[in-house]
Amino acid sequence: MAFITKITSQQKNAERYNIFLDYGKGEEFGFGVDEHTLIKYGLGKGKELSDLDIAEIRTGDEIRKAYNSALDYLSYRMRSSKEIQQQLAKKEFQPETIQEVLYQLDEAGLVNDSRFAEAYLKTQMNSSGKGPDVIRQELIQKGISPLDIEQALSLYSHEEQLDEAMKHAEKFLKKNQSLSTFQVKKKLEQLLVRKGFNFSLVSLVLQSIDYSNNQDQEREALARHAEKARSKYKPENGFENRQKMKQYLYRKGFSIEMIDEYLNNPDEFIQS
């Protein structure tokens, strides 16, 4: 048994208090608590505490510290249960303390993985235009259950996915006008898959693009690549050099017909 001999506020944190105890051998520091714990357990000078009382108070105060840490973490944005668990583990709270905090947060409606998944989906759609496959993987990493993930993704309609994918395609085409049509299709497909759109939707996007608008840019691109390569391959110096030049341009994604047209009459290629 011990008696509380003194209670003082902490110098570095006025919201926490130092509890001093006497076990019969003189005053000594016992433990620290916040104001909530101080009031909850009715701590005051002269109060008698058993070892069990002290253990309960310390456990309760540790839960309070973890709970307040979680609230601070939540103040910036919504979090998943796993994110909170990982954050509290970094703060070196014990697993049983973390589980109690997660239970209290759930009871208070402050953590809900289903709502989190829906909010995360909307944020990613609006801010980055990510496709459902990427969002699914990110939610898995955040510890969201498969059921909650699929319920959230059901809100991402096919029309919205197509709209976001087309936005990416339009930006890509504006920035890559020097590519051949073959390269445009290949690189755009890779981009949209990386963004998280499935192959059937990507195929639909690729089919809907009018590549005829790219023909002039493609001819200009071929001419630029060819001019850079002429000094190396010298196609005018014989069949073998001409074939090497053709292979180089073909690897760049240009058609054989367009390459032959250039090699046969490079001076009139752009004007034709």
mmCIF file of C-alpha atoms in Angstrom:
data_model
loop_
_atom_site.group_PDB
_atom_site.id
_atom_site.type_symbol
_atom_site.label_atom_id
_atom_site.label_comp_id
_atom_site.label_asym_id
_atom_site.label_seq_id
_atom_site.Cartn_x
_atom_site.Cartn_y
_atom_site.Cartn_z
ATOM 1 C CA MET A 1 0.000 0.000 0.000
ATOM 2 C CA ALA A 2 1.048 3.588 -0.599
ATOM 3 C CA PHE A 3 -0.254 7.049 0.210
ATOM 4 C CA ILE A 4 -0.216 10.034 -2.141
ATOM 5 C CA THR A 5 1.978 12.662 -0.500
ATOM 6 C CA LYS A 6 2.082 15.312 -3.202
ATOM 7 C CA ILE A 7 0.736 16.172 -6.665
ATOM 8 C CA THR A 8 2.560 18.682 -8.866
ATOM 9 C CA SER A 9 2.086 19.816 -12.455
ATOM 10 C CA GLN A 10 4.857 18.851 -14.856
ATOM 11 C CA GLN A 11 7.143 21.660 -16.020
ATOM 12 C CA LYS A 12 7.189 20.613 -19.681
ATOM 13 C CA ASN A 13 3.480 19.786 -19.909
ATOM 14 C CA ALA A 14 1.061 21.653 -17.663
ATOM 15 C CA GLU A 15 -1.730 19.207 -18.574
ATOM 16 C CA ARG A 16 0.110 16.334 -16.891
ATOM 17 C CA TYR A 17 0.783 15.798 -13.191
ATOM 18 C CA ASN A 18 3.429 14.034 -11.118
ATOM 19 C CA ILE A 19 2.112 11.789 -8.357
ATOM 20 C CA PHE A 20 4.434 11.281 -5.350
ATOM 21 C CA LEU A 21 3.926 8.289 -3.070
ATOM 22 C CA ASP A 22 5.038 7.045 0.342
ATOM 23 C CA TYR A 23 5.319 3.272 0.775
ATOM 24 C CA GLY A 24 6.368 3.774 4.392
ATOM 25 C CA LYS A 25 9.968 4.602 3.601
ATOM 26 C CA GLY A 26 9.602 8.247 2.679
ATOM 27 C CA GLU A 27 8.336 10.215 -0.291
ATOM 28 C CA GLU A 28 9.270 9.130 -3.816
ATOM 29 C CA PHE A 29 8.039 9.759 -7.348
ATOM 30 C CA GLY A 30 5.276 7.356 -8.279
ATOM 31 C CA PHE A 31 3.971 8.049 -11.777
ATOM 32 C CA GLY A 32 2.581 10.703 -14.098
ATOM 33 C CA VAL A 33 -1.040 11.159 -15.209
ATOM 34 C CA ASP A 34 -3.100 13.618 -17.225
ATOM 35 C CA GLU A 35 -5.979 15.652 -15.816
ATOM 36 C CA HIS A 36 -8.592 13.203 -17.095
ATOM 37 C CA THR A 37 -6.963 10.310 -15.202
ATOM 38 C CA LEU A 38 -6.460 12.489 -12.127
ATOM 39 C CA ILE A 39 -10.190 13.220 -11.954
ATOM 40 C CA LYS A 40 -11.354 9.752 -13.028
ATOM 41 C CA TYR A 41 -9.562 8.010 -10.149
ATOM 42 C CA GLY A 42 -10.097 10.816 -7.640
ATOM 43 C CA LEU A 43 -6.395 11.193 -6.975
ATOM 44 C CA GLY A 44 -5.517 13.593 -4.177
ATOM 45 C CA LYS A 45 -3.118 14.066 -1.303
ATOM 46 C CA GLY A 46 -3.591 11.416 1.376
ATOM 47 C CA LYS A 47 -5.398 8.916 -0.885
ATOM 48 C CA GLU A 48 -4.377 5.319 -0.242
ATOM 49 C CA LEU A 49 -3.515 3.159 -3.254
ATOM 50 C CA SER A 50 -2.912 -0.561 -3.511
ATOM 51 C CA ASP A 51 -0.469 -2.079 -5.992
ATOM 52 C CA LEU A 52 -3.486 -3.137 -8.069
ATOM 53 C CA ASP A 53 -4.848 0.431 -8.003
ATOM 54 C CA ILE A 54 -1.506 1.809 -9.190
ATOM 55 C CA ALA A 55 -1.265 -0.747 -12.008
ATOM 56 C CA GLU A 56 -4.812 0.097 -13.141
ATOM 57 C CA ILE A 57 -4.110 3.841 -13.075
ATOM 58 C CA ARG A 58 -0.894 3.449 -15.050
ATOM 59 C CA THR A 59 -2.600 1.262 -17.633
ATOM 60 C CA GLY A 60 -5.457 3.732 -17.963
ATOM 61 C CA ASP A 61 -3.058 6.639 -18.355
ATOM 62 C CA GLU A 62 -1.086 4.774 -21.021
ATOM 63 C CA ILE A 63 -4.298 4.188 -22.956
ATOM 64 C CA ARG A 64 -5.118 7.888 -22.627
ATOM 65 C CA LYS A 65 -1.716 8.855 -24.030
ATOM 66 C CA ALA A 66 -2.137 6.469 -26.943
ATOM 67 C CA TYR A 67 -5.694 7.690 -27.553
ATOM 68 C CA ASN A 68 -4.585 11.326 -27.618
ATOM 69 C CA SER A 69 -1.731 10.419 -29.954
ATOM 70 C CA ALA A 70 -4.231 8.744 -32.277
ATOM 71 C CA LEU A 71 -6.492 11.814 -32.178
ATOM 72 C CA ASP A 72 -3.564 14.011 -33.167
ATOM 73 C CA TYR A 73 -2.768 11.621 -36.040
ATOM 74 C CA LEU A 74 -6.399 11.749 -37.154
ATOM 75 C CA SER A 75 -6.512 15.542 -37.056
ATOM 76 C CA TYR A 76 -4.708 15.784 -40.416
ATOM 77 C CA ARG A 77 -6.951 13.413 -42.416
ATOM 78 C CA MET A 78 -8.959 10.209 -42.167
ATOM 79 C CA ARG A 79 -6.924 7.100 -41.356
ATOM 80 C CA SER A 80 -7.473 3.377 -41.672
ATOM 81 C CA SER A 81 -7.278 1.118 -38.624
ATOM 82 C CA LYS A 82 -3.985 -0.284 -39.897
ATOM 83 C CA GLU A 83 -2.485 3.185 -40.343
ATOM 84 C CA ILE A 84 -3.371 4.073 -36.743
ATOM 85 C CA GLN A 85 -2.030 0.741 -35.493
ATOM 86 C CA GLN A 86 1.271 1.294 -37.298
ATOM 87 C CA GLN A 87 1.566 4.879 -36.064
ATOM 88 C CA LEU A 88 0.996 3.896 -32.429
ATOM 89 C CA ALA A 89 3.436 1.003 -32.768
ATOM 90 C CA LYS A 90 6.060 3.515 -33.931
ATOM 91 C CA LYS A 91 5.364 5.442 -30.728
ATOM 92 C CA GLU A 92 6.186 2.177 -28.876
ATOM 93 C CA PHE A 93 2.776 1.612 -27.329
ATOM 94 C CA GLN A 94 2.059 -1.999 -26.384
ATOM 95 C CA PRO A 95 -0.169 -4.119 -28.674
ATOM 96 C CA GLU A 96 -2.886 -4.484 -26.025
ATOM 97 C CA THR A 97 -2.940 -0.697 -25.539
ATOM 98 C CA ILE A 98 -3.255 -0.163 -29.282
ATOM 99 C CA GLN A 99 -6.132 -2.636 -29.549
ATOM 100 C CA GLU A 100 -8.001 -0.856 -26.754
ATOM 101 C CA VAL A 101 -7.491 2.512 -28.451
ATOM 102 C CA LEU A 102 -8.762 1.146 -31.775
ATOM 103 C CA TYR A 103 -11.826 -0.211 -29.982
ATOM 104 C CA GLN A 104 -12.514 3.166 -28.357
ATOM 105 C CA LEU A 105 -12.031 5.015 -31.649
ATOM 106 C CA ASP A 106 -14.427 2.628 -33.364
ATOM 107 C CA GLU A 107 -17.015 3.096 -30.616
ATOM 108 C CA ALA A 108 -16.673 6.870 -30.971
ATOM 109 C CA GLY A 109 -17.113 6.639 -34.738
ATOM 110 C CA LEU A 110 -13.667 8.125 -35.322
ATOM 111 C CA VAL A 111 -12.329 5.210 -37.341
ATOM 112 C CA ASN A 112 -14.303 3.305 -39.955
ATOM 113 C CA ASP A 113 -12.497 1.426 -42.695
ATOM 114 C CA SER A 114 -15.552 1.325 -44.949
ATOM 115 C CA ARG A 115 -15.969 5.119 -44.887
ATOM 116 C CA PHE A 116 -12.215 5.529 -45.206
ATOM 117 C CA ALA A 117 -12.137 3.408 -48.374
ATOM 118 C CA GLU A 118 -14.909 5.468 -49.984
ATOM 119 C CA ALA A 119 -13.266 8.772 -49.043
ATOM 120 C CA TYR A 120 -9.883 7.557 -50.273
ATOM 121 C CA LEU A 121 -11.405 6.490 -53.589
ATOM 122 C CA LYS A 122 -12.994 9.901 -54.162
ATOM 123 C CA THR A 123 -9.781 11.719 -53.253
ATOM 124 C CA GLN A 124 -7.692 9.653 -55.660
ATOM 125 C CA MET A 125 -10.257 10.035 -58.442
ATOM 126 C CA ASN A 126 -10.399 13.816 -58.057
ATOM 127 C CA SER A 127 -6.738 14.560 -57.390
ATOM 128 C CA SER A 128 -4.797 12.068 -59.491
ATOM 129 C CA GLY A 129 -7.243 10.300 -61.806
ATOM 130 C CA LYS A 130 -5.987 6.882 -60.738
ATOM 131 C CA GLY A 131 -7.678 3.795 -62.080
ATOM 132 C CA PRO A 132 -9.371 1.180 -59.873
ATOM 133 C CA ASP A 133 -6.524 -1.354 -60.012
ATOM 134 C CA VAL A 134 -4.012 1.053 -58.465
ATOM 135 C CA ILE A 135 -6.520 2.273 -55.877
ATOM 136 C CA ARG A 136 -7.295 -1.346 -54.954
ATOM 137 C CA GLN A 137 -3.616 -2.077 -54.295
ATOM 138 C CA GLU A 138 -3.212 1.080 -52.217
ATOM 139 C CA LEU A 139 -6.230 0.190 -50.081
ATOM 140 C CA ILE A 140 -4.855 -3.313 -49.550
ATOM 141 C CA GLN A 141 -1.618 -1.764 -48.288
ATOM 142 C CA LYS A 142 -3.649 0.354 -45.881
ATOM 143 C CA GLY A 143 -5.219 -2.773 -44.404
ATOM 144 C CA ILE A 144 -8.727 -2.397 -45.816
ATOM 145 C CA SER A 145 -10.697 -5.639 -46.106
ATOM 146 C CA PRO A 146 -11.524 -7.045 -49.576
ATOM 147 C CA LEU A 147 -15.240 -6.483 -48.937
ATOM 148 C CA ASP A 148 -14.796 -2.808 -48.035
ATOM 149 C CA ILE A 149 -12.482 -2.319 -51.019
ATOM 150 C CA GLU A 150 -14.919 -3.763 -53.538
ATOM 151 C CA GLN A 151 -17.835 -1.822 -52.040
ATOM 152 C CA ALA A 152 -15.854 1.402 -52.425
ATOM 153 C CA LEU A 153 -14.717 0.609 -55.969
ATOM 154 C CA SER A 154 -18.308 -0.098 -56.994
ATOM 155 C CA LEU A 155 -18.815 3.676 -56.721
ATOM 156 C CA TYR A 156 -16.271 4.209 -59.527
ATOM 157 C CA SER A 157 -18.509 3.850 -62.575
ATOM 158 C CA HIS A 158 -17.329 2.686 -65.995
ATOM 159 C CA GLU A 159 -18.151 6.114 -67.420
ATOM 160 C CA GLU A 160 -16.025 7.850 -64.786
ATOM 161 C CA GLN A 161 -13.138 5.471 -65.424
ATOM 162 C CA LEU A 162 -13.360 6.106 -69.158
ATOM 163 C CA ASP A 163 -13.476 9.857 -68.586
ATOM 164 C CA GLU A 164 -10.356 9.797 -66.389
ATOM 165 C CA ALA A 165 -8.499 7.540 -68.827
ATOM 166 C CA MET A 166 -9.336 9.860 -71.734
ATOM 167 C CA LYS A 167 -7.993 12.842 -69.767
ATOM 168 C CA HIS A 168 -4.693 11.014 -69.347
ATOM 169 C CA ALA A 169 -4.700 10.164 -73.061
ATOM 170 C CA GLU A 170 -5.291 13.779 -74.103
ATOM 171 C CA LYS A 171 -2.437 15.028 -71.921
ATOM 172 C CA PHE A 172 -0.165 12.302 -73.238
ATOM 173 C CA LEU A 173 -0.916 13.107 -76.882
ATOM 174 C CA LYS A 174 -0.203 16.814 -76.381
ATOM 175 C CA LYS A 175 3.174 16.071 -74.809
ATOM 176 C CA ASN A 176 4.253 13.372 -77.265
ATOM 177 C CA GLN A 177 3.520 14.714 -80.728
ATOM 178 C CA SER A 178 6.945 13.643 -81.991
ATOM 179 C CA LEU A 179 6.230 9.932 -81.513
ATOM 180 C CA SER A 180 5.165 7.553 -84.245
ATOM 181 C CA THR A 181 1.598 6.238 -84.141
ATOM 182 C CA PHE A 182 2.953 2.844 -83.110
ATOM 183 C CA GLN A 183 4.895 4.375 -80.228
ATOM 184 C CA VAL A 184 1.902 6.480 -79.197
ATOM 185 C CA LYS A 185 -0.308 3.397 -78.919
ATOM 186 C CA LYS A 186 2.335 1.374 -77.099
ATOM 187 C CA LYS A 187 3.369 4.050 -74.614
ATOM 188 C CA LEU A 188 -0.190 5.223 -73.996
ATOM 189 C CA GLU A 189 -1.271 1.667 -73.264
ATOM 190 C CA GLN A 190 1.587 1.291 -70.780
ATOM 191 C CA LEU A 191 0.710 4.611 -69.136
ATOM 192 C CA LEU A 192 -2.969 3.770 -68.659
ATOM 193 C CA VAL A 193 -2.188 0.327 -67.253
ATOM 194 C CA ARG A 194 0.255 1.901 -64.781
ATOM 195 C CA LYS A 195 -2.478 4.347 -63.794
ATOM 196 C CA GLY A 196 -4.651 1.380 -62.830
ATOM 197 C CA PHE A 197 -7.086 0.914 -65.704
ATOM 198 C CA ASN A 198 -7.872 -2.601 -66.934
ATOM 199 C CA PHE A 199 -6.962 -3.784 -70.415
ATOM 200 C CA SER A 200 -10.509 -3.784 -71.768
ATOM 201 C CA LEU A 201 -10.981 -0.119 -70.886
ATOM 202 C CA VAL A 202 -7.502 0.760 -72.167
ATOM 203 C CA SER A 203 -8.343 -0.968 -75.451
ATOM 204 C CA LEU A 204 -11.522 1.086 -75.690
ATOM 205 C CA VAL A 205 -9.553 4.305 -75.184
ATOM 206 C CA LEU A 206 -6.982 3.360 -77.821
ATOM 207 C CA GLN A 207 -9.736 2.555 -80.320
ATOM 208 C CA SER A 208 -11.526 5.857 -79.727
ATOM 209 C CA ILE A 209 -8.518 8.064 -80.508
ATOM 210 C CA ASP A 210 -8.336 9.644 -83.969
ATOM 211 C CA TYR A 211 -4.746 8.959 -84.990
ATOM 212 C CA SER A 212 -5.171 10.696 -88.347
ATOM 213 C CA ASN A 213 -4.508 13.972 -86.567
ATOM 214 C CA ASN A 214 -1.093 12.577 -85.725
ATOM 215 C CA GLN A 215 0.000 11.873 -89.300
ATOM 216 C CA ASP A 216 1.656 15.242 -89.934
ATOM 217 C CA GLN A 217 3.435 15.126 -86.584
ATOM 218 C CA GLU A 218 4.519 11.557 -87.309
ATOM 219 C CA ARG A 219 6.059 12.517 -90.646
ATOM 220 C CA GLU A 220 7.893 15.387 -88.978
ATOM 221 C CA ALA A 221 9.084 13.049 -86.240
ATOM 222 C CA LEU A 222 10.401 10.523 -88.754
ATOM 223 C CA ALA A 223 12.254 13.268 -90.589
ATOM 224 C CA ARG A 224 13.850 14.482 -87.345
ATOM 225 C CA HIS A 225 14.970 10.986 -86.356
ATOM 226 C CA ALA A 226 16.260 10.356 -89.857
ATOM 227 C CA GLU A 227 18.264 13.573 -90.009
ATOM 228 C CA LYS A 228 19.944 12.714 -86.710
ATOM 229 C CA ALA A 229 20.792 9.233 -87.982
ATOM 230 C CA ARG A 230 22.000 10.148 -91.487
ATOM 231 C CA SER A 231 25.527 10.980 -90.369
ATOM 232 C CA LYS A 232 25.834 7.575 -88.715
ATOM 233 C CA TYR A 233 24.185 5.303 -91.280
ATOM 234 C CA LYS A 234 24.788 7.283 -94.540
ATOM 235 C CA PRO A 235 21.968 5.575 -96.485
ATOM 236 C CA GLU A 236 23.135 7.129 -99.757
ATOM 237 C CA ASN A 237 26.297 4.978 -99.604
ATOM 238 C CA GLY A 238 24.723 1.695 -100.620
ATOM 239 C CA PHE A 239 22.103 -0.949 -99.908
ATOM 240 C CA GLU A 240 23.561 -2.146 -96.588
ATOM 241 C CA ASN A 241 23.656 1.355 -95.128
ATOM 242 C CA ARG A 242 20.137 2.012 -96.377
ATOM 243 C CA GLN A 243 18.901 -1.184 -94.665
ATOM 244 C CA LYS A 244 20.523 -0.200 -91.366
ATOM 245 C CA MET A 245 18.797 3.166 -91.605
ATOM 246 C CA LYS A 246 15.462 1.447 -92.282
ATOM 247 C CA GLN A 247 15.938 -0.885 -89.305
ATOM 248 C CA TYR A 248 16.760 2.066 -87.052
ATOM 249 C CA LEU A 249 13.619 3.970 -88.067
ATOM 250 C CA TYR A 250 11.488 0.827 -87.869
ATOM 251 C CA ARG A 251 12.611 0.271 -84.280
ATOM 252 C CA LYS A 252 11.400 3.805 -83.577
ATOM 253 C CA GLY A 253 7.913 2.653 -84.548
ATOM 254 C CA PHE A 254 7.553 4.077 -88.051
ATOM 255 C CA SER A 255 5.937 2.032 -90.811
ATOM 256 C CA ILE A 256 8.010 0.523 -93.643
ATOM 257 C CA GLU A 257 5.913 2.432 -96.185
ATOM 258 C CA MET A 258 6.634 5.782 -94.556
ATOM 259 C CA ILE A 259 10.331 4.950 -94.150
ATOM 260 C CA ASP A 260 10.650 4.007 -97.823
ATOM 261 C CA GLU A 261 8.857 7.181 -98.814
ATOM 262 C CA TYR A 262 11.380 9.228 -96.864
ATOM 263 C CA LEU A 263 14.440 7.355 -98.143
ATOM 264 C CA ASN A 264 13.267 7.575 -101.754
ATOM 265 C CA ASN A 265 12.822 11.341 -101.624
ATOM 266 C CA PRO A 266 13.792 12.968 -98.312
ATOM 267 C CA ASP A 267 13.651 16.513 -99.700
ATOM 268 C CA GLU A 268 9.951 16.287 -100.576
ATOM 269 C CA PHE A 269 8.898 14.032 -97.703
ATOM 270 C CA ILE A 270 7.479 16.704 -95.372
ATOM 271 C CA GLN A 271 5.711 18.610 -98.161
ATOM 272 C CA SER A 272 3.933 15.540 -99.533
#
